[in-house]
Amino acid sequence: MIAGQGFPRRELAAGLYVVATPIGNLGDITIRALETLSSADLVACEDTRVTAKLLQRYAIDTRMIAYHEHNADKAGAKILEQLQAGARIALVSDAGT
């Protein structure tokens, strides 16, 4: 898959998916990670600006929510609510996984 061409969606079961992201070189991401990010209903990330660069590179338009130590109580409650409703949520870290 070439950057910027989009990525096919696949069927995901409801749940939380911890997605490994590359450290430094965005080209080091795995195909499975890209499939999961493009197929999820929501991406929970530390900094939406950082994750947006990764998603934009691969033309993935999944909605994001910031989830970090400063908003964990509020954002965590929203994430749990969506999981209980059957959402498919990908969790990524800015510094890789």
mmCIF file of N, CA and C in Angstrom:
data_model
loop_
_atom_site.group_PDB
_atom_site.id
_atom_site.type_symbol
_atom_site.label_atom_id
_atom_site.label_comp_id
_atom_site.label_asym_id
_atom_site.label_seq_id
_atom_site.Cartn_x
_atom_site.Cartn_y
_atom_site.Cartn_z
ATOM 1 N N MET A 1 0.855 -1.182 0.000
ATOM 2 C CA MET A 1 0.000 0.000 0.000
ATOM 3 C C MET A 1 0.891 1.233 0.000
ATOM 4 N N ILE A 2 0.631 2.109 -0.913
ATOM 5 C CA ILE A 2 1.399 3.340 -1.025
ATOM 6 C C ILE A 2 0.725 4.431 -0.207
ATOM 7 N N ALA A 3 1.540 5.224 0.465
ATOM 8 C CA ALA A 3 1.011 6.323 1.280
ATOM 9 C C ALA A 3 0.105 7.206 0.440
ATOM 10 N N GLY A 4 -0.999 7.644 1.041
ATOM 11 C CA GLY A 4 -1.901 8.577 0.385
ATOM 12 C C GLY A 4 -2.963 7.945 -0.486
ATOM 13 N N GLN A 5 -2.966 6.629 -0.636
ATOM 14 C CA GLN A 5 -3.945 5.985 -1.504
ATOM 15 C C GLN A 5 -5.126 5.386 -0.757
ATOM 16 N N GLY A 6 -5.226 5.605 0.518
ATOM 17 C CA GLY A 6 -6.320 5.020 1.285
ATOM 18 C C GLY A 6 -5.994 3.594 1.663
ATOM 19 N N PHE A 7 -6.803 3.036 2.514
ATOM 20 C CA PHE A 7 -6.554 1.670 2.952
ATOM 21 C C PHE A 7 -7.879 0.957 3.105
ATOM 22 N N PRO A 8 -7.976 -0.289 2.639
ATOM 23 C CA PRO A 8 -9.253 -0.997 2.694
ATOM 24 C C PRO A 8 -9.705 -1.256 4.127
ATOM 25 N N ARG A 9 -11.001 -1.198 4.314
ATOM 26 C CA ARG A 9 -11.580 -1.499 5.626
ATOM 27 C C ARG A 9 -11.873 -2.990 5.691
ATOM 28 N N ARG A 10 -11.796 -3.536 6.906
ATOM 29 C CA ARG A 10 -12.161 -4.934 7.109
ATOM 30 C C ARG A 10 -13.117 -5.010 8.284
ATOM 31 N N GLU A 11 -13.801 -6.106 8.405
ATOM 32 C CA GLU A 11 -14.767 -6.274 9.490
ATOM 33 C C GLU A 11 -14.029 -6.505 10.802
ATOM 34 N N LEU A 12 -14.329 -5.682 11.787
ATOM 35 C CA LEU A 12 -13.754 -5.825 13.128
ATOM 36 C C LEU A 12 -14.880 -6.113 14.113
ATOM 37 N N ALA A 13 -14.612 -6.979 15.068
ATOM 38 C CA ALA A 13 -15.566 -7.205 16.156
ATOM 39 C C ALA A 13 -15.517 -5.999 17.080
ATOM 40 N N ALA A 14 -16.585 -5.774 17.810
ATOM 41 C CA ALA A 14 -16.604 -4.682 18.789
ATOM 42 C C ALA A 14 -15.511 -4.926 19.818
ATOM 43 N N GLY A 15 -14.848 -3.852 20.242
ATOM 44 C CA GLY A 15 -13.819 -3.998 21.263
ATOM 45 C C GLY A 15 -12.744 -2.941 21.151
ATOM 46 N N LEU A 16 -11.764 -3.063 22.022
ATOM 47 C CA LEU A 16 -10.627 -2.148 22.073
ATOM 48 C C LEU A 16 -9.429 -2.826 21.428
ATOM 49 N N TYR A 17 -8.799 -2.155 20.484
ATOM 50 C CA TYR A 17 -7.649 -2.678 19.759
ATOM 51 C C TYR A 17 -6.437 -1.801 20.063
ATOM 52 N N VAL A 18 -5.420 -2.370 20.692
ATOM 53 C CA VAL A 18 -4.177 -1.645 20.941
ATOM 54 C C VAL A 18 -3.347 -1.785 19.670
ATOM 55 N N VAL A 19 -3.065 -0.653 19.027
ATOM 56 C CA VAL A 19 -2.411 -0.660 17.724
ATOM 57 C C VAL A 19 -0.987 -0.136 17.855
ATOM 58 N N ALA A 20 -0.032 -0.947 17.440
ATOM 59 C CA ALA A 20 1.373 -0.538 17.462
ATOM 60 C C ALA A 20 1.617 0.481 16.352
ATOM 61 N N THR A 21 2.220 1.595 16.714
ATOM 62 C CA THR A 21 2.544 2.630 15.735
ATOM 63 C C THR A 21 4.057 2.779 15.652
ATOM 64 N N PRO A 22 4.559 3.233 14.509
ATOM 65 C CA PRO A 22 6.006 3.343 14.338
ATOM 66 C C PRO A 22 6.610 4.494 15.143
ATOM 67 N N ILE A 23 7.855 4.316 15.502
ATOM 68 C CA ILE A 23 8.606 5.375 16.173
ATOM 69 C C ILE A 23 9.541 5.981 15.137
ATOM 70 N N GLY A 24 9.312 7.224 14.772
ATOM 71 C CA GLY A 24 10.210 7.917 13.848
ATOM 72 C C GLY A 24 9.804 7.839 12.394
ATOM 73 N N ASN A 25 9.758 6.658 11.811
ATOM 74 C CA ASN A 25 9.494 6.503 10.391
ATOM 75 C C ASN A 25 8.074 5.975 10.187
ATOM 76 N N LEU A 26 7.182 6.816 9.679
ATOM 77 C CA LEU A 26 5.786 6.413 9.484
ATOM 78 C C LEU A 26 5.645 5.237 8.529
ATOM 79 N N GLY A 27 6.648 5.026 7.693
ATOM 80 C CA GLY A 27 6.622 3.913 6.752
ATOM 81 C C GLY A 27 6.825 2.559 7.402
ATOM 82 N N ASP A 28 7.173 2.536 8.678
ATOM 83 C CA ASP A 28 7.398 1.273 9.384
ATOM 84 C C ASP A 28 6.121 0.648 9.935
ATOM 85 N N ILE A 29 4.981 1.256 9.714
ATOM 86 C CA ILE A 29 3.719 0.720 10.249
ATOM 87 C C ILE A 29 3.350 -0.579 9.526
ATOM 88 N N THR A 30 2.669 -1.471 10.232
ATOM 89 C CA THR A 30 2.286 -2.753 9.632
ATOM 90 C C THR A 30 0.958 -2.642 8.879
ATOM 91 N N ILE A 31 0.757 -3.577 7.989
ATOM 92 C CA ILE A 31 -0.500 -3.625 7.239
ATOM 93 C C ILE A 31 -1.664 -3.857 8.192
ATOM 94 N N ARG A 32 -1.496 -4.740 9.165
ATOM 95 C CA ARG A 32 -2.575 -5.008 10.121
ATOM 96 C C ARG A 32 -2.937 -3.742 10.897
ATOM 97 N N ALA A 33 -1.940 -2.955 11.281
ATOM 98 C CA ALA A 33 -2.217 -1.706 11.999
ATOM 99 C C ALA A 33 -3.032 -0.764 11.120
ATOM 100 N N LEU A 34 -2.668 -0.641 9.855
ATOM 101 C CA LEU A 34 -3.407 0.228 8.938
ATOM 102 C C LEU A 34 -4.836 -0.267 8.738
ATOM 103 N N GLU A 35 -5.011 -1.577 8.607
ATOM 104 C CA GLU A 35 -6.360 -2.136 8.467
ATOM 105 C C GLU A 35 -7.208 -1.824 9.696
ATOM 106 N N THR A 36 -6.611 -1.965 10.863
ATOM 107 C CA THR A 36 -7.349 -1.712 12.101
ATOM 108 C C THR A 36 -7.705 -0.240 12.228
ATOM 109 N N LEU A 37 -6.761 0.644 11.955
ATOM 110 C CA LEU A 37 -7.029 2.080 12.045
ATOM 111 C C LEU A 37 -8.111 2.514 11.063
ATOM 112 N N SER A 38 -8.110 1.946 9.878
ATOM 113 C CA SER A 38 -9.111 2.345 8.879
ATOM 114 C C SER A 38 -10.476 1.716 9.146
ATOM 115 N N SER A 39 -10.508 0.615 9.879
ATOM 116 C CA SER A 39 -11.763 -0.089 10.135
ATOM 117 C C SER A 39 -12.422 0.280 11.456
ATOM 118 N N ALA A 40 -11.680 0.905 12.345
ATOM 119 C CA ALA A 40 -12.218 1.271 13.662
ATOM 120 C C ALA A 40 -13.248 2.394 13.531
ATOM 121 N N ASP A 41 -14.114 2.477 14.529
ATOM 122 C CA ASP A 41 -15.076 3.574 14.595
ATOM 123 C C ASP A 41 -14.432 4.834 15.155
ATOM 124 N N LEU A 42 -13.384 4.646 15.941
ATOM 125 C CA LEU A 42 -12.755 5.751 16.658
ATOM 126 C C LEU A 42 -11.311 5.385 16.964
ATOM 127 N N VAL A 43 -10.424 6.377 16.898
ATOM 128 C CA VAL A 43 -9.031 6.190 17.311
ATOM 129 C C VAL A 43 -8.802 7.045 18.547
ATOM 130 N N ALA A 44 -8.444 6.404 19.648
ATOM 131 C CA ALA A 44 -8.099 7.114 20.884
ATOM 132 C C ALA A 44 -6.588 7.311 20.877
ATOM 133 N N CYS A 45 -6.155 8.564 21.013
ATOM 134 C CA CYS A 45 -4.731 8.869 20.894
ATOM 135 C C CYS A 45 -4.324 9.963 21.870
ATOM 136 N N GLU A 46 -3.022 10.000 22.186
ATOM 137 C CA GLU A 46 -2.523 11.013 23.112
ATOM 138 C C GLU A 46 -2.695 12.421 22.550
ATOM 139 N N ASP A 47 -2.287 12.612 21.321
ATOM 140 C CA ASP A 47 -2.327 13.931 20.688
ATOM 141 C C ASP A 47 -2.884 13.759 19.279
ATOM 142 N N THR A 48 -4.053 14.306 19.029
ATOM 143 C CA THR A 48 -4.690 14.128 17.723
ATOM 144 C C THR A 48 -3.850 14.712 16.589
ATOM 145 N N ARG A 49 -3.045 15.720 16.876
ATOM 146 C CA ARG A 49 -2.203 16.309 15.823
ATOM 147 C C ARG A 49 -1.141 15.320 15.357
ATOM 148 N N VAL A 50 -0.574 14.578 16.281
ATOM 149 C CA VAL A 50 0.458 13.590 15.942
ATOM 150 C C VAL A 50 -0.162 12.425 15.173
ATOM 151 N N THR A 51 -1.263 11.902 15.682
ATOM 152 C CA THR A 51 -1.923 10.770 15.027
ATOM 153 C C THR A 51 -2.494 11.176 13.674
ATOM 154 N N ALA A 52 -2.943 12.417 13.548
ATOM 155 C CA ALA A 52 -3.480 12.897 12.269
ATOM 156 C C ALA A 52 -2.438 12.788 11.161
ATOM 157 N N LYS A 53 -1.180 13.026 11.473
ATOM 158 C CA LYS A 53 -0.121 12.911 10.459
ATOM 159 C C LYS A 53 -0.045 11.488 9.922
ATOM 160 N N LEU A 54 -0.142 10.520 10.815
ATOM 161 C CA LEU A 54 -0.108 9.119 10.402
ATOM 162 C C LEU A 54 -1.339 8.773 9.568
ATOM 163 N N LEU A 55 -2.508 9.148 10.050
ATOM 164 C CA LEU A 55 -3.742 8.831 9.329
ATOM 165 C C LEU A 55 -3.788 9.526 7.970
ATOM 166 N N GLN A 56 -3.353 10.773 7.909
ATOM 167 C CA GLN A 56 -3.357 11.508 6.638
ATOM 168 C C GLN A 56 -2.411 10.874 5.631
ATOM 169 N N ARG A 57 -1.270 10.404 6.096
ATOM 170 C CA ARG A 57 -0.303 9.793 5.181
ATOM 171 C C ARG A 57 -0.926 8.616 4.433
ATOM 172 N N TYR A 58 -1.786 7.869 5.111
ATOM 173 C CA TYR A 58 -2.403 6.693 4.505
ATOM 174 C C TYR A 58 -3.868 6.913 4.137
ATOM 175 N N ALA A 59 -4.291 8.174 4.084
ATOM 176 C CA ALA A 59 -5.652 8.560 3.673
ATOM 177 C C ALA A 59 -6.720 7.814 4.477
ATOM 178 N N ILE A 60 -6.505 7.741 5.792
ATOM 179 C CA ILE A 60 -7.465 7.118 6.699
ATOM 180 C C ILE A 60 -8.247 8.237 7.367
ATOM 181 N N ASP A 61 -9.575 8.143 7.324
ATOM 182 C CA ASP A 61 -10.405 9.240 7.830
ATOM 183 C C ASP A 61 -11.169 8.895 9.112
ATOM 184 N N THR A 62 -10.678 7.935 9.868
ATOM 185 C CA THR A 62 -11.337 7.546 11.118
ATOM 186 C C THR A 62 -11.303 8.703 12.115
ATOM 187 N N ARG A 63 -12.413 8.908 12.780
ATOM 188 C CA ARG A 63 -12.539 9.968 13.789
ATOM 189 C C ARG A 63 -11.599 9.689 14.960
ATOM 190 N N MET A 64 -11.060 10.751 15.561
ATOM 191 C CA MET A 64 -10.123 10.623 16.678
ATOM 192 C C MET A 64 -10.671 11.289 17.933
ATOM 193 N N ILE A 65 -10.190 10.806 19.086
ATOM 194 C CA ILE A 65 -10.466 11.435 20.374
ATOM 195 C C ILE A 65 -9.152 11.454 21.151
ATOM 196 N N ALA A 66 -8.861 12.596 21.768
ATOM 197 C CA ALA A 66 -7.650 12.697 22.588
ATOM 198 C C ALA A 66 -7.869 11.937 23.893
ATOM 199 N N TYR A 67 -6.895 11.110 24.247
ATOM 200 C CA TYR A 67 -6.947 10.354 25.498
ATOM 201 C C TYR A 67 -5.537 10.326 26.080
ATOM 202 N N HIS A 68 -5.346 11.075 27.158
ATOM 203 C CA HIS A 68 -4.022 11.179 27.779
ATOM 204 C C HIS A 68 -4.184 11.415 29.270
ATOM 205 N N GLU A 69 -3.079 11.513 29.986
ATOM 206 C CA GLU A 69 -3.132 11.597 31.450
ATOM 207 C C GLU A 69 -3.914 12.803 31.965
ATOM 208 N N HIS A 70 -4.007 13.867 31.201
ATOM 209 C CA HIS A 70 -4.688 15.076 31.667
ATOM 210 C C HIS A 70 -6.207 15.048 31.450
ATOM 211 N N ASN A 71 -6.691 14.132 30.614
ATOM 212 C CA ASN A 71 -8.137 14.048 30.388
ATOM 213 C C ASN A 71 -8.660 12.617 30.534
ATOM 214 N N ALA A 72 -7.880 11.756 31.164
ATOM 215 C CA ALA A 72 -8.209 10.325 31.236
ATOM 216 C C ALA A 72 -9.573 10.059 31.865
ATOM 217 N N ASP A 73 -9.932 10.797 32.903
ATOM 218 C CA ASP A 73 -11.222 10.546 33.550
ATOM 219 C C ASP A 73 -12.386 10.831 32.604
ATOM 220 N N LYS A 74 -12.371 12.005 31.994
ATOM 221 C CA LYS A 74 -13.476 12.408 31.119
ATOM 222 C C LYS A 74 -13.476 11.611 29.806
ATOM 223 N N ALA A 75 -12.323 11.561 29.142
ATOM 224 C CA ALA A 75 -12.251 10.853 27.862
ATOM 225 C C ALA A 75 -12.415 9.352 28.057
ATOM 226 N N GLY A 76 -11.855 8.832 29.145
ATOM 227 C CA GLY A 76 -11.982 7.403 29.425
ATOM 228 C C GLY A 76 -13.430 6.984 29.590
ATOM 229 N N ALA A 77 -14.212 7.827 30.248
ATOM 230 C CA ALA A 77 -15.638 7.533 30.422
ATOM 231 C C ALA A 77 -16.352 7.490 29.071
ATOM 232 N N LYS A 78 -16.004 8.416 28.170
ATOM 233 C CA LYS A 78 -16.616 8.433 26.834
ATOM 234 C C LYS A 78 -16.237 7.176 26.046
ATOM 235 N N ILE A 79 -14.970 6.789 26.163
ATOM 236 C CA ILE A 79 -14.497 5.606 25.448
ATOM 237 C C ILE A 79 -15.201 4.355 25.970
ATOM 238 N N LEU A 80 -15.293 4.221 27.282
ATOM 239 C CA LEU A 80 -15.982 3.065 27.870
ATOM 240 C C LEU A 80 -17.449 3.012 27.459
ATOM 241 N N GLU A 81 -18.083 4.169 27.423
ATOM 242 C CA GLU A 81 -19.485 4.235 27.011
ATOM 243 C C GLU A 81 -19.650 3.725 25.582
ATOM 244 N N GLN A 82 -18.746 4.144 24.708
ATOM 245 C CA GLN A 82 -18.827 3.708 23.314
ATOM 246 C C GLN A 82 -18.513 2.220 23.170
ATOM 247 N N LEU A 83 -17.561 1.725 23.958
ATOM 248 C CA LEU A 83 -17.259 0.295 23.926
ATOM 249 C C LEU A 83 -18.465 -0.527 24.365
ATOM 250 N N GLN A 84 -19.140 -0.062 25.404
ATOM 251 C CA GLN A 84 -20.328 -0.764 25.894
ATOM 252 C C GLN A 84 -21.452 -0.750 24.861
ATOM 253 N N ALA A 85 -21.440 0.247 23.989
ATOM 254 C CA ALA A 85 -22.448 0.346 22.933
ATOM 255 C C ALA A 85 -22.058 -0.455 21.689
ATOM 256 N N GLY A 86 -20.894 -1.121 21.728
ATOM 257 C CA GLY A 86 -20.490 -1.965 20.607
ATOM 258 C C GLY A 86 -19.517 -1.346 19.632
ATOM 259 N N ALA A 87 -18.862 -0.268 20.019
ATOM 260 C CA ALA A 87 -17.906 0.391 19.123
ATOM 261 C C ALA A 87 -16.621 -0.421 18.980
ATOM 262 N N ARG A 88 -15.923 -0.140 17.899
ATOM 263 C CA ARG A 88 -14.595 -0.699 17.636
ATOM 264 C C ARG A 88 -13.623 0.459 17.774
ATOM 265 N N ILE A 89 -12.787 0.423 18.804
ATOM 266 C CA ILE A 89 -11.912 1.551 19.109
ATOM 267 C C ILE A 89 -10.456 1.118 19.043
ATOM 268 N N ALA A 90 -9.660 1.884 18.309
ATOM 269 C CA ALA A 90 -8.222 1.653 18.225
ATOM 270 C C ALA A 90 -7.529 2.606 19.192
ATOM 271 N N LEU A 91 -6.603 2.088 19.985
ATOM 272 C CA LEU A 91 -5.839 2.881 20.942
ATOM 273 C C LEU A 91 -4.396 2.931 20.482
ATOM 274 N N VAL A 92 -3.867 4.151 20.300
ATOM 275 C CA VAL A 92 -2.477 4.317 19.874
ATOM 276 C C VAL A 92 -1.744 5.249 20.830
ATOM 277 N N SER A 93 -0.430 5.152 20.806
ATOM 278 C CA SER A 93 0.432 6.004 21.617
ATOM 279 C C SER A 93 1.329 6.810 20.684
ATOM 280 N N ASP A 94 1.630 8.048 21.039
ATOM 281 C CA ASP A 94 2.491 8.886 20.202
ATOM 282 C C ASP A 94 3.901 8.321 20.070
ATOM 283 N N ALA A 95 4.381 7.649 21.098
ATOM 284 C CA ALA A 95 5.765 7.172 21.123
ATOM 285 C C ALA A 95 5.881 5.709 20.708
ATOM 286 N N GLY A 96 4.924 5.210 19.969
ATOM 287 C CA GLY A 96 4.948 3.804 19.589
ATOM 288 C C GLY A 96 4.321 2.956 20.677
ATOM 289 N N THR A 97 4.199 1.669 20.400
ATOM 290 C CA THR A 97 3.561 0.781 21.366
ATOM 291 C C THR A 97 4.512 -0.322 21.765
#
